Amino acid sequence: MPQYQELPCGGQVLDIDTALKDGILGGALEPVDAAAGDAGKQPLELRKMMDELDAAGDGGGDEAVPAVFICPISLDPMVDPVTLCTGQTYERANISRWLALGHRTCPTTMQELWDDALTPNATLRQLIAAWFSRRYTRFKKRSADFHGRAADLVHSLRGTAVPRRQPLKGQARVAALRELRTLATTHQSVTKAVAEAGGVALLTSLLGPFTSHAVGTEAVAILVSGVPLDADAKAALMQPAKVSLVVDMLNEGAADTKINCVRLIRILMDERGFRPETVASLSLLVGVMRLIRDKRHPEGVVAGLELLNSICAVHRPARSMIVSIGAVPQLVELLPELATECVEPALDILDALSAVPEGRMALKDCPRTILNAVRLLMRVSEACTRRALSMLWTVCRMAPEECAPAAVEAGLAAKLLLVIQSGCAPELKQKASELLKLCRLNYTDTLFISKCKLTRTIQ
């Protein structure tokens, strides 16, 4: 019997045959291959198409997925639609799960089911397959066009186009790189076509001491867009002249250029042959800190913290250089303003810097270290609590008479009691107990106890 569903056509309720005939769902039903009509095979192939379209961000193109294609339970397009005795259609897996839970009602109408048989809705299934097949065909055609255009741009830039011409120069080169960047960042699959056309070697060759920042900006953006970089390409990019250009762009470029430069350096650091001394550059470290302090660009803050954290991990001598540019007080001041996902890497950096004498001294001398560290205890995560506790332990051990009373005044005692009574790891509780003892030794008993009670009452 005809199935009735709500359609985006002025609130009218039409049966599928009428909707198909009138073209409400975007055109007549296209022929479906006999093999694709197999009950077991078609849903699998349809699901693969949907997944590929979703992965490419092209699930429905410019038109919305018709409402009749959507399962009322999952709100996702159906691949194996079945109909209940109430006339409502659902994805087989979803309604089967509903019935398996013991429900004997229709999820949409809440009518009691007089028959729990699931009838395959072949018409709707073909309609869904035809609609998504049409979208998939368009998507593949566009992808092929994008891939071809990307390859043409690479060949034009290399001077290997047919008919053979000289490589593009000047503004024509910048324009071609900009178009290639747009293709690579908008359509992820294009990055493979860029690599296959020899684009990686081209982009690597464009970065050098005489490269303009306009060309370098576009080349770096394409390199970090997902273009596969092999070991040879990474080795070439680690040449001093190329790294120097990237560092210059990090310090002088626009915000998106700075972020891309940081990401490129981070990619190179993962290479087995990476030389740690490559990042031992004051100019690089200053540029990264500027990016971290620029709160207008959250992506830049995240990228900068990740790079600085990696530098601290792989090149211990760089820690003293990072301290020398004033990173410790800058990071401490930023802690209360950082997004949640940025707090942990910032604390990791401070913890690494406290491993060198000048880093510990900078932590002690920063007027906000104690207050900001106390506030982070038992806040973001256990890892953050561990790092903040480590900072407090460092400064209180260095100058107990000065720092321990200041920490108690900031509410440390009550926070330490919370850590001890919480479900944190045993070693963390032990560290909190030791710090509590240290604070008590440097604070009069009466004031210490009253401060604990007062702080816990306020909290």
CSV table of C-alpha atoms in Angstrom, one decimal:
chain,number,residue,atom,x,y,z
A,1,MET,CA,0.0,0.0,0.0
A,2,PRO,CA,1.2,3.6,-0.5
A,3,GLN,CA,3.4,4.9,2.3
A,4,TYR,CA,2.8,8.4,3.6
A,5,GLN,CA,5.6,10.7,4.9
A,6,GLU,CA,6.0,14.3,5.7
A,7,LEU,CA,7.8,16.1,2.9
A,8,PRO,CA,9.4,19.6,2.5
A,9,CYS,CA,6.6,20.7,0.1
A,10,GLY,CA,4.5,23.3,1.9
A,11,GLY,CA,3.5,21.0,4.7
A,12,GLN,CA,1.6,18.6,2.5
A,13,VAL,CA,1.6,14.8,3.1
A,14,LEU,CA,2.1,12.9,-0.1
A,15,ASP,CA,2.8,9.3,-0.9
A,16,ILE,CA,6.1,8.3,-2.4
A,17,ASP,CA,4.8,7.5,-5.9
A,18,THR,CA,3.2,11.0,-6.2
A,19,ALA,CA,6.4,12.7,-4.9
A,20,LEU,CA,8.5,10.7,-7.4
A,21,LYS,CA,6.2,11.5,-10.3
A,22,ASP,CA,6.0,15.2,-9.5
A,23,GLY,CA,9.7,15.5,-9.0
A,24,ILE,CA,9.4,16.8,-5.5
A,25,LEU,CA,12.5,14.7,-4.4
A,26,GLY,CA,14.8,16.1,-7.0
A,27,GLY,CA,13.9,14.2,-10.2
A,28,ALA,CA,12.6,11.0,-11.5
A,29,LEU,CA,13.9,7.7,-10.3
A,30,GLU,CA,17.0,6.7,-12.2
A,31,PRO,CA,17.5,3.1,-13.2
A,32,VAL,CA,19.2,1.0,-10.6
A,33,ASP,CA,21.6,-1.8,-11.6
A,34,ALA,CA,20.0,-5.2,-11.1
A,35,ALA,CA,23.0,-6.3,-9.1
A,36,ALA,CA,22.7,-3.2,-6.9
A,37,GLY,CA,19.1,-4.1,-6.2
A,38,ASP,CA,20.2,-7.2,-4.2
A,39,ALA,CA,18.8,-6.9,-0.7
A,40,GLY,CA,22.1,-7.6,1.0
A,41,LYS,CA,24.4,-5.8,-1.4
A,42,GLN,CA,22.6,-2.5,-2.1
A,43,PRO,CA,22.5,-1.2,1.5
A,44,LEU,CA,26.3,-1.9,1.8
A,45,GLU,CA,27.1,0.0,-1.4
A,46,LEU,CA,24.7,2.8,-0.4
A,47,ARG,CA,26.3,3.1,3.0
A,48,LYS,CA,29.8,3.4,1.4
A,49,MET,CA,28.5,6.2,-0.9
A,50,MET,CA,27.0,8.0,2.1
A,51,ASP,CA,30.1,7.6,4.2
A,52,GLU,CA,32.4,8.9,1.4
A,53,LEU,CA,30.1,11.9,0.8
A,54,ASP,CA,30.0,12.7,4.5
A,55,ALA,CA,33.8,12.4,4.8
A,56,ALA,CA,34.2,14.9,1.9
A,57,GLY,CA,31.6,17.2,3.5
A,58,ASP,CA,29.2,16.7,0.6
A,59,GLY,CA,26.4,14.7,2.1
A,60,GLY,CA,23.7,16.5,0.4
A,61,GLY,CA,25.4,19.1,-1.8
A,62,ASP,CA,23.4,22.2,-2.3
A,63,GLU,CA,20.1,20.5,-1.6
A,64,ALA,CA,18.9,19.1,1.7
A,65,VAL,CA,18.4,15.4,2.1
A,66,PRO,CA,14.6,14.8,1.6
A,67,ALA,CA,12.7,14.3,4.9
A,68,VAL,CA,11.3,10.9,3.8
A,69,PHE,CA,14.9,9.5,3.6
A,70,ILE,CA,15.5,10.2,7.3
A,71,CYS,CA,14.9,7.6,9.9
A,72,PRO,CA,12.8,9.1,12.7
A,73,ILE,CA,14.8,7.3,15.3
A,74,SER,CA,18.4,8.1,14.3
A,75,LEU,CA,17.7,11.2,12.2
A,76,ASP,CA,20.2,9.8,9.6
A,77,PRO,CA,19.4,8.8,6.0
A,78,MET,CA,18.2,5.2,5.7
A,79,VAL,CA,19.9,2.5,3.7
A,80,ASP,CA,17.5,-0.4,4.5
A,81,PRO,CA,14.1,1.1,5.1
A,82,VAL,CA,11.3,-1.1,6.5
A,83,THR,CA,7.7,-0.3,7.3
A,84,LEU,CA,5.6,-1.1,10.4
A,85,CYS,CA,1.9,-2.0,10.3
A,86,THR,CA,1.2,1.7,11.3
A,87,GLY,CA,2.6,2.8,7.9
A,88,GLN,CA,5.7,4.5,9.4
A,89,THR,CA,9.1,3.7,7.9
A,90,TYR,CA,12.4,3.3,9.8
A,91,GLU,CA,15.9,2.0,9.2
A,92,ARG,CA,15.8,-1.7,9.8
A,93,ALA,CA,18.6,-1.8,12.4
A,94,ASN,CA,17.1,1.0,14.4
A,95,ILE,CA,13.5,-0.3,14.6
A,96,SER,CA,14.8,-3.9,15.2
A,97,ARG,CA,16.8,-2.5,18.2
A,98,TRP,CA,13.6,-0.8,19.4
A,99,LEU,CA,11.6,-3.9,19.2
A,100,ALA,CA,14.3,-6.0,20.8
A,101,LEU,CA,14.1,-3.8,23.9
A,102,GLY,CA,10.6,-5.0,24.4
A,103,HIS,CA,8.7,-2.0,23.0
A,104,ARG,CA,5.4,-2.9,21.2
A,105,THR,CA,4.5,0.6,20.0
A,106,CYS,CA,5.4,2.7,17.0
A,107,PRO,CA,8.2,5.2,18.0
A,108,THR,CA,6.6,8.0,16.0
A,109,THR,CA,2.9,7.7,16.6
A,110,MET,CA,3.1,5.6,19.8
A,111,GLN,CA,0.3,3.4,18.4
A,112,GLU,CA,0.2,-0.1,19.8
A,113,LEU,CA,1.5,-2.6,17.2
A,114,TRP,CA,-0.9,-5.3,16.2
A,115,ASP,CA,1.8,-6.9,14.0
A,116,ASP,CA,5.5,-6.6,14.5
A,117,ALA,CA,6.5,-7.7,11.0
A,118,LEU,CA,9.0,-5.5,9.2
A,119,THR,CA,8.1,-5.0,5.5
A,120,PRO,CA,10.9,-3.9,3.2
A,121,ASN,CA,10.1,-0.6,1.5
A,122,ALA,CA,11.7,-1.4,-1.9
A,123,THR,CA,10.3,1.8,-3.5
A,124,LEU,CA,11.8,4.1,-0.9
A,125,ARG,CA,15.0,2.1,-0.9
A,126,GLN,CA,15.4,2.6,-4.7
A,127,LEU,CA,14.5,6.2,-4.4
A,128,ILE,CA,17.2,6.8,-1.7
A,129,ALA,CA,19.7,4.9,-3.8
A,130,ALA,CA,18.9,6.9,-6.9
A,131,TRP,CA,19.1,10.2,-5.1
A,132,PHE,CA,22.5,9.5,-3.4
A,133,SER,CA,23.8,7.9,-6.6
A,134,ARG,CA,23.1,11.1,-8.5
A,135,ARG,CA,24.9,13.1,-5.8
A,136,TYR,CA,27.8,10.7,-5.7
A,137,THR,CA,28.2,10.9,-9.5
A,138,ARG,CA,28.2,14.7,-9.3
A,139,PHE,CA,30.7,14.5,-6.5
A,140,LYS,CA,33.0,12.2,-8.3
A,141,LYS,CA,32.9,14.4,-11.5
A,142,ARG,CA,33.7,17.5,-9.5
A,143,SER,CA,36.5,15.7,-7.7
A,144,ALA,CA,38.0,14.6,-11.1
A,145,ASP,CA,37.7,18.2,-12.3
A,146,PHE,CA,39.4,19.5,-9.2
A,147,HIS,CA,42.2,16.9,-9.4
A,148,GLY,CA,42.8,17.7,-13.1
A,149,ARG,CA,42.9,21.4,-12.4
A,150,ALA,CA,45.3,20.9,-9.5
A,151,ALA,CA,47.6,18.8,-11.7
A,152,ASP,CA,47.5,21.5,-14.5
A,153,LEU,CA,48.5,24.2,-12.0
A,154,VAL,CA,51.4,22.1,-10.7
A,155,HIS,CA,52.6,21.4,-14.3
A,156,SER,CA,52.3,25.2,-15.1
A,157,LEU,CA,54.3,26.1,-12.1
A,158,ARG,CA,57.0,23.5,-12.9
A,159,GLY,CA,57.1,24.3,-16.6
A,160,THR,CA,56.0,20.8,-17.6
A,161,ALA,CA,52.6,21.7,-19.1
A,162,VAL,CA,51.6,20.5,-22.5
A,163,PRO,CA,52.4,22.3,-24.8
A,164,ARG,CA,55.6,22.9,-22.9
A,165,ARG,CA,56.0,26.4,-21.5
A,166,GLN,CA,58.4,28.2,-19.1
A,167,PRO,CA,57.5,27.9,-15.4
A,168,LEU,CA,55.2,30.7,-14.1
A,169,LYS,CA,56.9,33.7,-12.6
A,170,GLY,CA,56.0,36.8,-10.6
A,171,GLN,CA,52.3,37.5,-10.0
A,172,ALA,CA,51.2,34.6,-12.3
A,173,ARG,CA,53.1,32.2,-10.0
A,174,VAL,CA,51.5,33.7,-6.9
A,175,ALA,CA,48.0,33.5,-8.4
A,176,ALA,CA,48.5,29.9,-9.4
A,177,LEU,CA,49.8,29.0,-6.0
A,178,ARG,CA,46.8,30.7,-4.4
A,179,GLU,CA,44.4,28.8,-6.5
A,180,LEU,CA,46.2,25.5,-5.8
A,181,ARG,CA,46.0,26.4,-2.1
A,182,THR,CA,42.3,26.9,-2.3
A,183,LEU,CA,41.8,23.6,-4.0
A,184,ALA,CA,44.0,21.7,-1.5
A,185,THR,CA,42.4,23.2,1.6
A,186,THR,CA,38.8,22.9,0.3
A,187,HIS,CA,39.0,19.4,-1.2
A,188,GLN,CA,41.2,17.1,0.8
A,189,SER,CA,41.5,14.5,-1.9
A,190,VAL,CA,43.2,17.1,-4.1
A,191,THR,CA,46.4,16.8,-2.0
A,192,LYS,CA,47.1,13.4,-3.5
A,193,ALA,CA,46.8,14.7,-7.0
A,194,VAL,CA,49.2,17.5,-6.1
A,195,ALA,CA,51.8,15.0,-4.9
A,196,GLU,CA,51.3,12.7,-7.9
A,197,ALA,CA,52.0,15.7,-10.2
A,198,GLY,CA,55.3,16.4,-8.5
A,199,GLY,CA,53.9,19.2,-6.4
A,200,VAL,CA,55.9,18.4,-3.2
A,201,ALA,CA,59.2,18.8,-4.9
A,202,LEU,CA,58.0,22.0,-6.5
A,203,LEU,CA,56.8,23.5,-3.3
A,204,THR,CA,59.9,22.5,-1.5
A,205,SER,CA,62.1,24.1,-4.2
A,206,LEU,CA,60.1,27.4,-3.9
A,207,LEU,CA,61.2,27.9,-0.3
A,208,GLY,CA,64.6,29.5,-0.2
A,209,PRO,CA,66.6,32.6,0.7
A,210,PHE,CA,65.4,34.5,-2.4
A,211,THR,CA,61.7,33.5,-2.2
A,212,SER,CA,59.2,36.3,-1.7
A,213,HIS,CA,56.9,36.0,1.3
A,214,ALA,CA,53.9,36.0,-1.0
A,215,VAL,CA,55.2,32.8,-2.7
A,216,GLY,CA,56.4,31.3,0.6
A,217,THR,CA,53.1,31.9,2.3
A,218,GLU,CA,51.1,30.0,-0.3
A,219,ALA,CA,53.7,27.2,-0.5
A,220,VAL,CA,53.7,26.6,3.2
A,221,ALA,CA,49.9,26.7,3.3
A,222,ILE,CA,49.8,23.9,0.7
A,223,LEU,CA,52.4,21.8,2.4
A,224,VAL,CA,50.5,21.7,5.7
A,225,SER,CA,47.1,21.1,4.0
A,226,GLY,CA,47.6,17.4,4.0
A,227,VAL,CA,49.9,16.9,1.1
A,228,PRO,CA,51.9,13.7,1.8
A,229,LEU,CA,55.5,14.5,2.6
A,230,ASP,CA,58.0,11.7,2.2
A,231,ALA,CA,61.4,11.6,4.0
A,232,ASP,CA,63.2,13.3,1.1
A,233,ALA,CA,60.8,16.2,1.1
A,234,LYS,CA,61.1,16.6,4.9
A,235,ALA,CA,64.9,16.4,4.7
A,236,ALA,CA,64.9,19.1,2.0
A,237,LEU,CA,62.7,21.3,4.1
A,238,MET,CA,65.0,21.1,7.1
A,239,GLN,CA,67.8,22.8,5.2
A,240,PRO,CA,68.9,26.0,7.1
A,241,ALA,CA,67.9,28.4,4.3
A,242,LYS,CA,64.4,27.0,4.1
A,243,VAL,CA,64.0,26.9,7.9
A,244,SER,CA,65.2,30.5,8.0
A,245,LEU,CA,62.6,31.6,5.5
A,246,VAL,CA,59.8,29.9,7.5
A,247,VAL,CA,61.0,31.6,10.7
A,248,ASP,CA,61.0,35.0,9.0
A,249,MET,CA,57.4,34.4,7.8
A,250,LEU,CA,56.5,33.3,11.3
A,251,ASN,CA,57.7,36.6,12.7
A,252,GLU,CA,56.4,38.9,9.9
A,253,GLY,CA,53.5,37.1,8.2
A,254,ALA,CA,49.7,37.4,8.8
A,255,ALA,CA,48.1,35.3,11.5
A,256,ASP,CA,47.2,32.3,9.2
A,257,THR,CA,50.7,32.4,7.8
A,258,LYS,CA,52.2,32.2,11.3
A,259,ILE,CA,50.0,29.3,12.2
A,260,ASN,CA,50.9,27.4,9.0
A,261,CYS,CA,54.6,28.0,9.7
A,262,VAL,CA,54.3,26.6,13.2
A,263,ARG,CA,52.5,23.6,11.9
A,264,LEU,CA,55.1,22.9,9.2
A,265,ILE,CA,57.9,23.0,11.8
A,266,ARG,CA,55.9,20.7,14.0
A,267,ILE,CA,55.5,18.2,11.1
A,268,LEU,CA,59.2,18.3,10.5
A,269,MET,CA,60.0,17.6,14.1
A,270,ASP,CA,58.3,14.2,13.7
A,271,GLU,CA,60.8,13.1,11.1
A,272,ARG,CA,63.4,10.6,12.3
A,273,GLY,CA,66.3,12.6,10.9
A,274,PHE,CA,65.2,15.8,12.5
A,275,ARG,CA,68.1,17.8,14.1
A,276,PRO,CA,67.0,19.3,17.4
A,277,GLU,CA,69.4,22.3,17.0
A,278,THR,CA,67.2,23.4,14.1
A,279,VAL,CA,64.7,24.8,16.6
A,280,ALA,CA,67.4,26.3,18.9
A,281,SER,CA,66.7,29.8,17.4
A,282,LEU,CA,65.8,32.8,19.5
A,283,SER,CA,63.9,34.3,16.5
A,284,LEU,CA,61.8,31.1,16.2
A,285,LEU,CA,61.0,31.0,19.9
A,286,VAL,CA,60.1,34.7,20.0
A,287,GLY,CA,57.8,34.2,17.1
A,288,VAL,CA,56.1,31.2,18.7
A,289,MET,CA,55.6,33.1,22.0
A,290,ARG,CA,54.0,36.0,20.1
A,291,LEU,CA,51.6,33.6,18.5
A,292,ILE,CA,50.7,32.1,21.8
A,293,ARG,CA,50.0,35.5,23.3
A,294,ASP,CA,47.7,36.5,20.5
A,295,LYS,CA,44.3,35.6,22.0
A,296,ARG,CA,42.5,36.7,18.8
A,297,HIS,CA,43.5,33.5,17.1
A,298,PRO,CA,42.7,30.4,19.2
A,299,GLU,CA,44.1,28.1,16.6
A,300,GLY,CA,47.4,29.9,16.8
A,301,VAL,CA,47.5,29.5,20.6
A,302,VAL,CA,47.0,25.8,20.3
A,303,ALA,CA,49.5,25.4,17.5
A,304,GLY,CA,52.1,27.5,19.3
A,305,LEU,CA,51.7,25.6,22.6
A,306,GLU,CA,52.0,22.3,20.8
A,307,LEU,CA,55.3,23.3,19.1
A,308,LEU,CA,56.8,24.9,22.2
A,309,ASN,CA,55.9,21.7,24.2
A,310,SER,CA,57.6,19.6,21.5
A,311,ILE,CA,60.7,21.7,21.6
A,312,CYS,CA,61.0,21.4,25.3
A,313,ALA,CA,60.7,17.6,25.0
A,314,VAL,CA,63.2,17.0,22.2
A,315,HIS,CA,65.9,19.7,22.9
A,316,ARG,CA,66.7,20.3,26.5
A,317,PRO,CA,69.2,23.1,25.8
A,318,ALA,CA,66.4,25.1,24.3
A,319,ARG,CA,64.7,25.3,27.6
A,320,SER,CA,67.1,27.9,28.9
A,321,MET,CA,66.6,29.9,25.7
A,322,ILE,CA,62.9,29.7,26.2
A,323,VAL,CA,63.3,31.0,29.8
A,324,SER,CA,65.6,33.8,28.5
A,325,ILE,CA,62.9,35.3,26.3
A,326,GLY,CA,60.5,35.7,29.3
A,327,ALA,CA,58.3,32.7,28.5
A,328,VAL,CA,57.7,31.7,32.1
A,329,PRO,CA,55.9,34.9,33.4
A,330,GLN,CA,54.1,35.2,30.1
A,331,LEU,CA,52.7,31.7,30.3
A,332,VAL,CA,51.8,32.0,34.0
A,333,GLU,CA,49.9,35.2,33.2
A,334,LEU,CA,48.0,33.5,30.4
A,335,LEU,CA,46.9,30.5,32.5
A,336,PRO,CA,43.6,31.9,33.7
A,337,GLU,CA,42.6,33.1,30.2
A,338,LEU,CA,43.5,29.9,28.2
A,339,ALA,CA,40.9,27.6,26.8
A,340,THR,CA,40.5,24.3,28.7
A,341,GLU,CA,42.4,22.3,26.0
A,342,CYS,CA,45.3,24.7,26.2
A,343,VAL,CA,45.9,24.7,30.0
A,344,GLU,CA,47.5,21.2,30.1
A,345,PRO,CA,50.1,21.9,27.4
A,346,ALA,CA,50.9,25.3,29.0
A,347,LEU,CA,51.5,23.6,32.3
A,348,ASP,CA,53.6,20.9,30.6
A,349,ILE,CA,55.8,23.6,29.2
A,350,LEU,CA,56.2,25.3,32.6
A,351,ASP,CA,56.9,22.0,34.2
A,352,ALA,CA,59.7,21.3,31.7
A,353,LEU,CA,61.1,24.8,32.1
A,354,SER,CA,61.2,24.3,35.9
A,355,ALA,CA,63.8,21.5,35.3
A,356,VAL,CA,66.5,24.2,34.7
A,357,PRO,CA,67.7,26.5,37.4
A,358,GLU,CA,66.7,29.7,35.6
A,359,GLY,CA,63.3,28.3,35.0
A,360,ARG,CA,62.7,27.6,38.7
A,361,MET,CA,63.9,31.1,39.6
A,362,ALA,CA,61.6,32.6,37.0
A,363,LEU,CA,58.7,30.7,38.5
A,364,LYS,CA,59.5,31.9,42.0
A,365,ASP,CA,59.9,35.5,40.9
A,366,CYS,CA,56.7,35.7,38.9
A,367,PRO,CA,54.1,37.3,41.2
A,368,ARG,CA,51.2,35.3,39.7
A,369,THR,CA,52.7,31.8,39.9
A,370,ILE,CA,51.3,30.8,43.3
A,371,LEU,CA,47.8,32.3,42.8
A,372,ASN,CA,47.2,30.9,39.3
A,373,ALA,CA,48.6,27.5,40.3
A,374,VAL,CA,46.4,27.3,43.4
A,375,ARG,CA,43.3,28.1,41.3
A,376,LEU,CA,44.1,25.2,38.9
A,377,LEU,CA,44.2,22.6,41.6
A,378,MET,CA,41.2,20.2,41.2
A,379,ARG,CA,39.9,22.2,38.3
A,380,VAL,CA,40.6,21.1,34.7
A,381,SER,CA,41.9,17.5,35.1
A,382,GLU,CA,44.1,15.3,37.3
A,383,ALA,CA,47.0,15.9,34.9
A,384,CYS,CA,46.6,19.7,35.4
A,385,THR,CA,46.4,19.3,39.1
A,386,ARG,CA,49.6,17.3,39.1
A,387,ARG,CA,51.4,19.9,37.1
A,388,ALA,CA,50.1,22.8,39.2
A,389,LEU,CA,51.1,20.9,42.3
A,390,SER,CA,54.6,20.4,40.9
A,391,MET,CA,54.9,24.1,40.3
A,392,LEU,CA,53.8,25.0,43.8
A,393,TRP,CA,56.2,22.4,45.3
A,394,THR,CA,59.1,23.9,43.3
A,395,VAL,CA,58.6,27.5,44.4
A,396,CYS,CA,57.7,26.5,48.0
A,397,ARG,CA,60.9,24.4,48.3
A,398,MET,CA,63.0,27.1,46.9
A,399,ALA,CA,61.8,29.8,49.3
A,400,PRO,CA,59.6,28.2,52.0
A,401,GLU,CA,59.6,31.2,54.4
A,402,GLU,CA,58.4,33.5,51.5
A,403,CYS,CA,56.3,31.3,49.3
A,404,ALA,CA,54.6,28.9,51.7
A,405,PRO,CA,52.7,31.6,53.7
A,406,ALA,CA,51.8,33.3,50.4
A,407,ALA,CA,50.4,30.0,49.1
A,408,VAL,CA,48.3,29.4,52.2
A,409,GLU,CA,47.0,33.0,51.9
A,410,ALA,CA,45.9,32.1,48.3
A,411,GLY,CA,43.9,29.1,49.6
A,412,LEU,CA,46.4,26.3,49.1
A,413,ALA,CA,45.8,24.5,52.3
A,414,ALA,CA,42.1,23.9,51.6
A,415,LYS,CA,42.9,22.8,48.1
A,416,LEU,CA,45.5,20.4,49.3
A,417,LEU,CA,42.9,18.8,51.7
A,418,LEU,CA,40.6,18.4,48.7
A,419,VAL,CA,43.3,16.6,46.8
A,420,ILE,CA,44.1,14.3,49.7
A,421,GLN,CA,40.4,13.4,50.2
A,422,SER,CA,39.7,13.0,46.4
A,423,GLY,CA,40.0,10.0,44.2
A,424,CYS,CA,43.3,11.2,42.7
A,425,ALA,CA,46.3,8.9,42.2
A,426,PRO,CA,48.1,7.9,45.5
A,427,GLU,CA,51.4,9.6,44.5
A,428,LEU,CA,49.5,12.8,43.9
A,429,LYS,CA,47.9,12.6,47.3
A,430,GLN,CA,51.4,11.9,48.8
A,431,LYS,CA,52.8,15.0,47.1
A,432,ALA,CA,49.8,17.1,48.4
A,433,SER,CA,50.5,15.8,52.0
A,434,GLU,CA,54.2,16.7,51.8
A,435,LEU,CA,53.3,20.2,50.5
A,436,LEU,CA,50.8,20.6,53.3
A,437,LYS,CA,53.4,19.8,55.9
A,438,LEU,CA,55.8,22.2,54.3
A,439,CYS,CA,53.2,25.0,54.5
A,440,ARG,CA,52.4,24.2,58.1
A,441,LEU,CA,56.0,24.4,59.1
A,442,ASN,CA,56.2,27.9,57.8
A,443,TYR,CA,52.9,29.2,59.2
A,444,THR,CA,51.7,29.5,62.8
A,445,ASP,CA,49.4,26.7,63.8
A,446,THR,CA,46.5,28.9,64.8
A,447,LEU,CA,46.5,31.0,61.6
A,448,PHE,CA,47.0,27.9,59.5
A,449,ILE,CA,44.0,26.1,60.9
A,450,SER,CA,41.8,29.2,60.7
A,451,LYS,CA,42.9,29.8,57.1
A,452,CYS,CA,41.9,26.3,56.2
A,453,LYS,CA,38.5,26.6,57.8
A,454,LEU,CA,37.9,30.1,56.3
A,455,THR,CA,38.9,29.1,52.8
A,456,ARG,CA,36.8,25.9,52.8
A,457,THR,CA,33.8,27.8,54.1
A,458,ILE,CA,34.1,30.4,51.2
A,459,GLN,CA,34.5,27.6,48.7
